[in-house]
Every structure is written in C-alpha cells, then in structure tokens.
XYZ file of C-alpha atoms in Angstrom:
518
model
C 0.000 0.000 0.000
C 1.401 3.372 -1.053
C 1.708 6.090 1.543
C -0.931 8.831 1.514
C 1.691 11.346 0.385
C 2.436 9.296 -2.718
C -1.194 8.869 -3.754
C -2.605 10.830 -6.688
C -5.413 13.331 -6.214
C -7.382 12.081 -9.217
C -7.332 9.356 -11.860
C -8.101 9.172 -15.566
C -8.828 6.035 -17.603
C -8.864 6.121 -21.387
C -5.779 7.522 -23.062
C -6.725 8.385 -26.620
C -5.660 11.914 -27.544
C -8.468 13.621 -25.570
C -7.712 11.546 -22.483
C -3.977 12.129 -22.700
C -4.399 15.866 -23.157
C -6.859 16.253 -20.293
C -4.602 14.208 -17.993
C -1.601 16.370 -18.899
C -3.676 19.510 -18.354
C -4.643 18.311 -14.860
C -1.038 17.437 -14.034
C 0.235 20.764 -15.360
C -2.142 22.582 -13.023
C -0.338 20.931 -10.101
C -2.660 17.993 -9.347
C -0.884 14.619 -9.218
C -2.798 12.220 -11.461
C -2.807 8.470 -12.119
C -3.618 7.214 -15.615
C -4.671 3.850 -16.996
C -5.476 2.322 -20.370
C -6.097 -1.267 -21.427
C -3.510 -0.823 -24.195
C -0.171 -0.634 -22.366
C 1.501 1.411 -25.102
C -0.930 4.271 -24.479
C 0.140 4.439 -20.839
C 3.798 4.555 -21.858
C 3.076 7.195 -24.467
C 1.357 9.380 -21.871
C 4.214 8.940 -19.398
C 6.675 9.971 -22.092
C 4.655 13.080 -22.902
C 4.436 14.007 -19.202
C 8.213 13.806 -18.998
C 8.795 15.809 -22.188
C 6.190 18.473 -21.406
C 7.658 19.508 -18.057
C 8.236 16.562 -15.707
C 4.540 16.642 -14.858
C 3.192 14.798 -11.754
C 1.628 11.900 -13.653
C 1.971 8.190 -12.901
C 1.002 5.320 -15.184
C -0.631 2.036 -14.165
C -1.222 -1.155 -16.089
C -4.019 -2.924 -14.192
C -7.367 -1.602 -12.958
C -6.546 -2.581 -9.372
C -3.169 -0.849 -9.238
C -4.698 2.208 -10.900
C -7.602 2.520 -8.438
C -5.455 1.909 -5.360
C -3.007 4.628 -6.439
C -5.632 7.348 -5.898
C -6.338 9.133 -2.631
C -9.725 8.494 -0.961
C -12.437 9.435 -1.627
C -11.325 8.592 -5.136
C -12.412 10.514 -8.227
C -11.830 8.822 -11.588
C -12.501 10.337 -14.994
C -13.362 7.930 -17.808
C -12.735 9.024 -21.399
C -13.605 6.059 -23.610
C -16.004 5.517 -26.505
C -19.655 5.974 -25.521
C -21.905 2.989 -24.982
C -20.722 -0.514 -24.021
C -17.035 0.475 -23.546
C -18.104 2.826 -20.730
C -20.022 0.043 -18.976
C -17.060 -2.302 -19.371
C -14.622 0.251 -17.973
C -16.917 1.018 -15.034
C -17.205 -2.690 -14.248
C -13.431 -3.145 -14.321
C -12.742 -0.145 -12.080
C -15.674 -0.311 -9.665
C -14.632 -3.809 -8.574
C -11.789 -2.074 -6.683
C -13.589 1.120 -5.646
C -15.273 1.842 -2.307
C -18.440 3.646 -1.182
C -17.977 7.411 -1.489
C -15.689 7.130 -4.536
C -16.703 8.951 -7.736
C -16.851 7.984 -11.402
C -16.888 10.838 -13.947
C -17.762 9.938 -17.546
C -16.286 12.629 -19.797
C -17.477 11.219 -23.133
C -20.304 12.253 -25.470
C -22.782 9.885 -23.859
C -26.546 9.615 -24.337
C -27.986 11.248 -21.234
C -30.299 8.344 -20.362
C -27.281 6.015 -20.169
C -25.783 8.427 -17.662
C -28.967 8.381 -15.593
C -28.991 4.568 -15.612
C -25.361 4.441 -14.503
C -26.047 7.032 -11.818
C -28.670 4.685 -10.325
C -26.404 1.640 -10.633
C -23.474 3.463 -9.036
C -25.660 4.728 -6.190
C -26.753 1.164 -5.439
C -23.096 0.349 -4.817
C -22.436 3.457 -2.753
C -20.541 5.195 -5.572
C -21.077 8.761 -6.785
C -21.513 9.506 -10.475
C -21.070 12.474 -12.799
C -21.700 12.693 -16.534
C -19.457 15.523 -17.709
C -19.552 17.123 -21.147
C -16.076 18.163 -22.312
C -15.857 20.604 -25.221
C -12.890 22.101 -26.974
C -11.408 19.209 -28.892
C -7.818 18.110 -28.431
C -6.493 21.636 -27.926
C -9.176 22.485 -25.386
C -8.523 19.314 -23.396
C -4.836 20.213 -23.143
C -5.091 23.965 -22.560
C -8.521 24.537 -21.039
C -11.875 23.073 -22.102
C -15.432 24.028 -21.286
C -16.715 21.489 -18.757
C -20.354 20.552 -18.136
C -20.618 18.182 -15.137
C -24.036 16.899 -14.079
C -25.139 14.252 -11.603
C -24.136 13.980 -7.954
C -23.581 17.436 -6.452
C -21.502 15.859 -3.712
C -19.248 14.342 -6.365
C -18.871 17.751 -7.980
C -17.859 19.320 -4.689
C -15.169 16.647 -4.332
C -13.412 17.771 -7.507
C -14.622 21.302 -8.230
C -11.254 22.806 -7.243
C -9.519 20.665 -9.878
C -12.111 21.344 -12.580
C -12.025 25.089 -11.979
C -8.247 25.150 -12.508
C -8.320 22.851 -15.535
C -11.183 24.608 -17.372
C -10.730 27.517 -19.751
C -10.573 30.863 -17.969
C -12.585 33.901 -19.113
C -13.203 37.358 -17.688
C -15.986 36.186 -15.379
C -14.520 32.924 -14.145
C -13.641 29.365 -15.159
C -15.697 27.735 -17.895
C -17.238 25.119 -15.633
C -20.302 25.028 -13.426
C -22.433 22.377 -11.774
C -25.114 21.809 -14.420
C -27.722 19.890 -12.448
C -28.897 16.424 -11.498
C -29.092 13.203 -13.492
C -27.916 13.299 -17.092
C -28.114 17.084 -17.391
C -24.391 17.514 -18.083
C -24.456 15.131 -21.042
C -27.716 16.618 -22.320
C -26.272 20.146 -22.240
C -23.181 18.951 -24.119
C -25.422 17.236 -26.679
C -27.321 20.471 -27.350
C -24.026 22.378 -27.432
C -23.010 20.029 -30.253
C -26.345 20.561 -31.997
C -25.735 24.322 -31.966
C -22.251 23.566 -33.258
C -23.754 21.624 -36.190
C -25.902 24.643 -37.054
C -23.016 27.065 -36.687
C -20.724 25.066 -38.971
C -23.428 24.625 -41.607
C -24.168 28.352 -41.667
C -20.484 29.201 -42.060
C -20.182 26.716 -44.928
C -23.173 28.340 -46.649
C -21.617 31.795 -46.278
C -18.482 30.352 -47.904
C -20.508 28.779 -50.720
C -22.411 31.977 -51.538
C -19.253 34.085 -51.533
C -17.374 31.531 -53.618
C -20.106 30.444 -56.045
C -22.039 33.690 -56.439
C -19.398 36.275 -55.555
C -16.524 34.393 -57.252
C -14.193 35.140 -54.360
C -10.830 33.364 -54.161
C -9.502 31.542 -51.115
C -7.105 34.430 -50.491
C -10.013 36.871 -50.485
C -12.114 34.558 -48.302
C -9.275 34.317 -45.784
C -9.071 38.096 -45.575
C -12.846 38.485 -45.244
C -13.225 35.864 -42.520
C -10.229 37.358 -40.735
C -11.946 40.748 -40.770
C -15.211 39.184 -39.568
C -13.316 37.619 -36.681
C -12.430 41.086 -35.461
C -16.080 42.108 -35.185
C -19.470 40.768 -34.092
C -18.769 37.330 -35.582
C -15.594 36.802 -33.556
C -15.536 33.135 -32.611
C -13.447 29.983 -32.619
C -15.149 28.607 -35.745
C -14.650 31.828 -37.731
C -11.027 31.915 -36.549
C -10.215 28.387 -37.709
C -12.086 28.953 -40.983
C -9.789 31.913 -41.615
C -6.794 29.602 -41.127
C -8.251 26.892 -43.372
C -8.447 29.264 -46.345
C -4.722 30.020 -46.027
C -3.391 26.444 -46.090
C -1.858 25.286 -49.380
C -1.933 21.653 -50.522
C 1.477 20.290 -49.585
C 0.743 16.858 -51.109
C 0.624 18.187 -54.657
C 2.140 21.635 -54.191
C -0.741 22.932 -56.249
C -3.613 25.062 -54.977
C -5.331 25.137 -51.595
C -6.030 22.124 -49.420
C -9.681 23.034 -48.766
C -10.433 22.583 -52.475
C -9.026 19.033 -52.424
C -11.175 17.832 -49.520
C -14.064 15.517 -50.407
C -17.414 17.254 -49.836
C -18.719 14.542 -47.531
C -19.210 15.427 -43.847
C -18.874 12.901 -41.020
C -20.814 12.857 -37.758
C -20.878 11.007 -34.433
C -24.531 11.217 -33.413
C -24.994 14.176 -31.068
C -26.600 16.318 -33.781
C -29.058 13.538 -34.536
C -29.874 13.160 -30.830
C -30.477 16.921 -30.592
C -32.992 16.893 -33.445
C -34.721 13.801 -32.036
C -35.064 15.438 -28.629
C -36.373 18.648 -30.191
C -39.071 16.617 -31.958
C -40.007 14.732 -28.792
C -40.318 17.974 -26.830
C -42.147 19.821 -29.641
C -39.388 22.427 -29.902
C -38.800 23.927 -33.341
C -35.110 23.588 -34.241
C -35.081 24.026 -38.043
C -31.549 25.426 -38.293
C -30.073 22.479 -36.419
C -32.289 20.025 -38.349
C -31.206 21.586 -41.655
C -27.560 21.164 -40.699
C -28.167 17.479 -39.956
C -30.034 16.970 -43.236
C -27.153 18.674 -45.058
C -24.715 16.167 -43.602
C -26.968 13.345 -44.756
C -27.141 14.876 -48.235
C -23.377 15.331 -48.334
C -23.061 11.588 -47.795
C -24.845 10.971 -51.116
C -21.767 12.060 -53.059
C -22.055 9.522 -55.876
C -25.809 10.065 -56.219
C -25.332 13.827 -56.342
C -22.729 13.543 -59.075
C -25.045 11.359 -61.157
C -27.993 13.675 -60.506
C -25.922 16.637 -61.663
C -25.305 14.902 -65.003
C -28.975 13.953 -65.435
C -30.244 17.478 -64.800
C -27.546 18.986 -67.008
C -28.758 16.786 -69.890
C -32.196 18.284 -69.298
C -30.746 21.762 -69.657
C -30.121 22.682 -66.023
C -26.496 23.404 -65.305
C -25.124 23.235 -61.784
C -24.626 26.989 -61.856
C -28.058 28.499 -62.512
C -28.118 31.900 -64.196
C -31.801 33.010 -64.149
C -30.738 36.356 -65.620
C -29.347 37.625 -62.338
C -27.395 40.751 -63.078
C -23.843 41.526 -62.075
C -23.188 40.984 -58.391
C -21.858 43.852 -56.289
C -19.140 41.995 -54.378
C -18.751 44.589 -51.651
C -22.448 44.604 -50.921
C -22.662 40.815 -51.128
C -19.871 40.402 -48.575
C -21.584 42.722 -46.120
C -24.977 41.117 -46.732
C -23.567 37.641 -46.099
C -21.972 38.849 -42.880
C -25.315 40.130 -41.638
C -27.182 37.019 -42.788
C -24.670 34.777 -41.060
C -24.950 36.695 -37.799
C -28.763 36.661 -37.778
C -28.868 32.964 -38.683
C -26.417 32.082 -35.918
C -28.643 33.801 -33.362
C -31.488 31.570 -34.533
C -29.346 28.457 -34.012
C -28.480 29.510 -30.454
C -32.107 30.455 -29.741
C -33.278 26.998 -30.806
C -30.667 25.263 -28.662
C -31.508 27.353 -25.611
C -35.225 26.673 -26.018
C -34.535 22.948 -26.184
C -32.460 23.131 -22.997
C -35.208 25.018 -21.183
C -37.889 22.531 -22.274
C -35.843 19.557 -21.103
C -35.007 21.302 -17.850
C -38.704 21.815 -17.144
C -39.500 18.196 -18.010
C -36.733 16.788 -15.798
C -36.708 19.417 -13.061
C -33.033 20.191 -13.617
C -33.278 23.936 -13.010
C -30.812 24.796 -15.791
C -29.443 28.341 -15.688
C -29.289 29.371 -19.353
C -27.255 32.499 -18.634
C -24.655 30.443 -16.781
C -24.490 27.937 -19.645
C -23.790 30.779 -22.062
C -21.050 31.958 -19.688
C -19.202 28.633 -19.564
C -19.345 28.429 -23.370
C -17.453 31.730 -23.689
C -14.105 29.945 -23.589
C -12.582 26.570 -24.340
C -15.437 25.102 -26.350
C -16.006 24.810 -30.090
C -18.922 27.286 -30.171
C -17.167 29.950 -28.106
C -17.993 33.346 -29.528
C -17.913 36.967 -28.472
C -21.711 37.298 -28.525
C -22.090 34.561 -25.890
C -21.443 37.243 -23.293
C -24.447 39.131 -24.636
C -26.507 35.937 -24.629
C -25.534 35.494 -20.979
C -26.630 39.063 -20.241
C -29.939 38.526 -22.060
C -30.875 35.603 -19.801
C -29.628 37.465 -16.734
C -31.918 40.373 -17.617
C -34.841 38.036 -18.129
C -34.425 34.415 -16.919
C -37.868 33.654 -18.348
C -36.996 34.996 -21.818
C -39.228 32.964 -24.185
C -36.838 33.248 -27.121
C -33.426 34.830 -27.533
C -34.674 36.698 -30.612
C -37.089 38.819 -28.556
C -34.492 40.105 -26.140
C -34.564 43.869 -26.885
C -30.944 43.999 -28.028
C -31.118 40.926 -30.243
C -34.570 41.886 -31.593
C -33.160 45.216 -32.717
C -30.226 43.501 -34.434
C -32.456 40.944 -36.170
C -34.633 43.711 -37.594
C -31.581 45.688 -38.729
C -30.178 42.651 -40.550
C -33.317 41.101 -42.013
C -33.168 42.977 -45.324
C -29.600 41.796 -46.030
C -30.578 38.314 -44.858
C -33.433 38.182 -47.394
C -31.193 39.431 -50.186
C -28.660 36.663 -49.550
C -31.223 33.872 -49.347
C -33.109 35.210 -52.386
C -29.952 35.573 -54.470
C -28.760 32.099 -53.505
C -32.112 30.596 -54.532
C -32.025 32.451 -57.865
C -28.516 31.152 -58.540
C -29.336 27.585 -57.484
C -26.979 27.619 -54.495
C -28.474 25.675 -51.579
C -28.568 27.538 -48.273
C -30.732 25.262 -46.111
C -29.437 26.611 -42.807
C -29.858 30.291 -43.649
C -33.243 29.606 -45.266
C -34.464 27.604 -42.272
C -33.246 30.333 -39.928
C -35.034 33.055 -41.883
C -38.251 31.028 -41.963
C -37.915 30.427 -38.220
C -37.621 34.179 -37.689
C -40.529 35.009 -40.006
C -42.779 32.350 -38.509
C -42.026 33.422 -34.950
C -42.590 37.132 -35.590
C -46.011 36.697 -37.226
C -49.070 37.024 -35.021
C -51.192 34.948 -37.382
C -50.164 31.865 -39.359
C -52.025 29.673 -41.876
C -52.327 27.016 -39.166
C -56.045 27.796 -39.041
C -56.461 26.053 -42.405
C -54.443 23.040 -41.253
C -56.619 22.740 -38.149
C -59.747 23.009 -40.308
C -58.426 20.153 -42.454
C -57.766 18.078 -39.338
C -61.297 18.689 -38.116
C -62.699 17.820 -41.555
C -61.080 14.387 -41.933
C -60.544 13.434 -38.323
C -62.979 15.423 -36.172
C -60.015 16.743 -34.207
C -61.985 19.914 -33.311
C -60.723 23.482 -33.336
C -60.738 26.621 -31.233
C -62.119 29.944 -32.425
C -60.509 33.390 -32.269
C -63.742 35.087 -31.231
C -65.120 32.833 -28.487
C -63.865 30.199 -26.026
C -64.289 26.434 -26.232
C -63.653 23.598 -28.689
C -65.772 23.156 -31.795
C -66.450 20.582 -34.491
C -67.995 21.288 -37.882
C -69.546 18.788 -40.284
C -67.604 20.287 -43.180
C -68.678 17.886 -45.939
C -72.365 18.443 -45.209
C -71.930 22.200 -45.269
C -69.917 22.010 -48.497
C -72.654 19.907 -50.163
C -75.308 22.410 -49.129
C -73.272 25.204 -50.692
C -72.825 23.173 -53.905
C -76.580 22.637 -54.035
C -77.155 26.345 -53.616
C -78.693 26.120 -50.158
C -75.869 27.939 -48.362
C -74.968 27.069 -44.797
C -77.734 28.906 -42.991
C -79.627 26.756 -40.595
C -76.611 24.555 -39.821
C -75.246 25.127 -36.346
C -71.669 24.731 -35.186
C -71.500 22.289 -32.361
C -69.595 23.410 -29.289
C -68.247 20.280 -27.643
C -67.738 19.568 -23.971
C -64.441 18.044 -22.830
C -66.151 14.670 -22.371
C -67.590 14.814 -25.888
C -64.209 15.712 -27.359
C -62.473 12.832 -25.595
C -65.226 10.385 -26.510
C -65.104 11.441 -30.143
C -61.356 11.029 -30.321
C -61.494 7.632 -28.611
C -64.054 6.411 -31.146
C -62.208 7.695 -34.190
C -58.684 6.855 -33.062
C -57.407 8.826 -36.001
C -53.916 10.254 -36.362
C -52.799 13.136 -38.541
C-alpha cells in the first residue's frame, strides 16, 4: 500500500488523444494524477509526454486494481472512452476495486439516459456519479476546455477545485459550473453540439455563396473571414475557418487544401440526438435540423454527381443563371456577414429553447445564462456574442426566445433585409442555403401574429374530427364540413346549420371512437 503522500489526487482512464491531453492539463495545473489504459503502449506514451512536457506529476498504471489503489480516498476517476458498451465495461473493471464514497466521472459524449442509468447503478453500490460534457477538442482538453458536469452534487464538490483550474478561464470565471442532477451535463453537451452543427453549416453556406455567387478566391475569403473575426462574428469557428483558407496543398504543391477535400461530412450522433429530442419535446429547431439533413445529403456524393449529369442533360447546369445581373461583391460580402450573424442567433435560440424545455421536463433547473457563460471559452462554439446571450438571460431568466431580447430583436430587424437578399440571391442562382433559409423562416414564422395554421386545423377537423378553437369565443368546436360544403354546392348555403360546441367529455369520446392520427 502506497503512503498517503504518494497517492494521486485524481485518476483518468482512457488515453486516446483527448484523455492524454486532459490528464496532462490536470497534471500541469499541479494535481498529481494516475492514468490507466487497457492498451499498455498508451500508458507509456502518456508517461513519455508528461516527462517531455515539463516533468509533470503523472503516474502510469497497467491494471485496474493498481490504478484505483493509487488514488487518494475518496477517489475521483474520470473515464474518457467511446460511448456505450465500452463505458459500462470500464466502469465494471474499475468499480470492482472502488469503495463507497468514490466517484466515477464519464467525460465522453454519452446519451444522457445512459448516464442516468449508470447514476442509479453506481448509487446502489455506494458510488457517486457524474456525466461531464467536455468541449474544446484536443487543444481544449490540453489547454482549457469548457466542462459541463451533471449528476451527484456531492461528487462535484469533491473535484470542483480541480475542474475550476483545468477549465478555460474567461473574464468572469472558469468555464465550468455544476449543471444539475441526473444526465443534465451530457444533455447540455449534446445540445451544445447541436448548436455547433448549425453554426458550422451556416459558415459553410456563407463560404458557398461568396465563392459560387461572388466568385471570391480563397485568399479573399481568408481576408474576409479574418476581418469578420475582429467584429461581431468573432468566434473559434470563424477563426479556424480563416486559417483553413490560407493552407496550401502540400501533397501536390498545387492550390489550396480546402479545395481538395471531399465534400462529404462525417458525424458522431450528437446532432441527430439533438434533433430527435427537439421533436419529442415539440421544440422547433429548423436550423439544427437543416444542418443534420445537409450532412446526410453530403453523404450521397455519388448520387449527387449522377444527378448533376442527369439534370444537365435536361438543360439545367449546376450553376443556374436566371438572368441575375452583375453581383456587387462589396455589398454581397456585407450582406452575407449580416445574414450569417442573424442565422447564428437563430441556431443559439433553438438550442436554448430545447435546454429550457428539457429542464422543465426533468426538473433540472438549468441556468441558461450560466451555460452561455461557460461556453465563452474553451469550447467549439465559443464566440464573443455569448457574453451578450448570458446578459440577455440574466436580464430576463424567463426569456421565451433569444430573438425577442430587446438587443437581439433590434439587431435581427436591422439585418433582415440583407438576410433576405442573400437567401433570395442564392435561390435564384441555385446555391443551396438550407441553414440560412431555415433560420429566416424560423424568424418570419415566430414574428407573425397569425399563421395559416387555421387552415391546417380546419383540415384536421374535416377528416378526423379533431376539433378546433375559435378566435372570437372560447371552447372547442367541431364542424360537419362535408355536409356544409354539399349544401353550398346545391345552392342552399350554410344557414340553418349550427356549429356544435363540444364539452371536454364529448371531445375525448369522439377522439377515442375515431382513433385517427394526422
């Protein structure tokens, strides 16, 4: 048995690049850490890096037992392995040597319900459990990520001093906070990734419009995105996009690397989960959904190439002209900037609304302003306007939608004309902008006091007796539409036919008898 002085303060199992970098980050902040991986070479690799990167206080272990026993009680162990069965297997291997009061922290992109199941299982064995979202990629893990721990508050208190040092640091504190109970930490990270999907799609559409319609070169795009990153669009994703446009293709020595990359986007599932949860909670998230659909469409590379040939034979070239006049590049660049900004606000608004809905359902008590704060640094969606999003929810914690915060509402109105010009021009030129279009439709739908939903509800009542409400009087009503229509056809009009106001019991009985679905 090692002496207490020699024991590590925390442990980490799972030494792929993210795990290695987070372990080295923890060690560099002065917290002795033990590491373990089933593949021995990964342990050795991490030990070598700890030595080369500053003789960091990190010790490697080759069996689950030795690893667990090397950590000071009550033990806290971070797991960074592939989501799903590998997490359960790792927990089983480690928990066999753990004691009541010890903590397991899953730092992967896990489905939140798996976290809640493991929380219950761990509690039955006297163990504490946290599901912790970690954002920032490899660089963030090494130099300061955004951390989203949810689950046992007692477990969080056991390690909050470590997490606060390891997390990215911004002007109003470390980018970590206790999210809430159960699987809230993983759910918040999932929605963060959904917003990220939307953000990346919108940026790619801005690129496509400027390249395909504006005929801008990569050099010009690099300069434009660099300028944007010094203004309201300042963010990690705009910053790295600026860098991407500058990188030449070293393999061939000819042209830019971005032009040689296959237009087929990968994904790991969190965007899909976000859209599924939005549907289950009846939360409109069209920007995020459009970004997911775009990834699906990108995967149809061979089909798209064949389709392009088929439509070209029919006289439709990939680049549609439609007699659009000469494009004013300067105006187009500024319009795209404004359209991108407004669309991004829609993506964040949708994500925040989804978080609030889930928080209400689960009783998590999520603080949306605090979530915006911890996303200001370290994470992939970090952006300068997150501070203003934080302030918006601080001003009004019950804000129904980010777009109606006075400051953001004013900006949306100021940018809507440019936004419409970009989407309209893209449609005329045959350039797909699903994210910007979905965002604009989200804005237009939300700002209208009356929608054509009255006709849809009338249709539902016609074929399914689903009833409807009226704008001029209370209650639920059902109309025998076909009978009225026949009377009109016969020239009798509809006088003498009465609308039937239904009681709640009648409505329920009618629905039970029909058992019709839309």
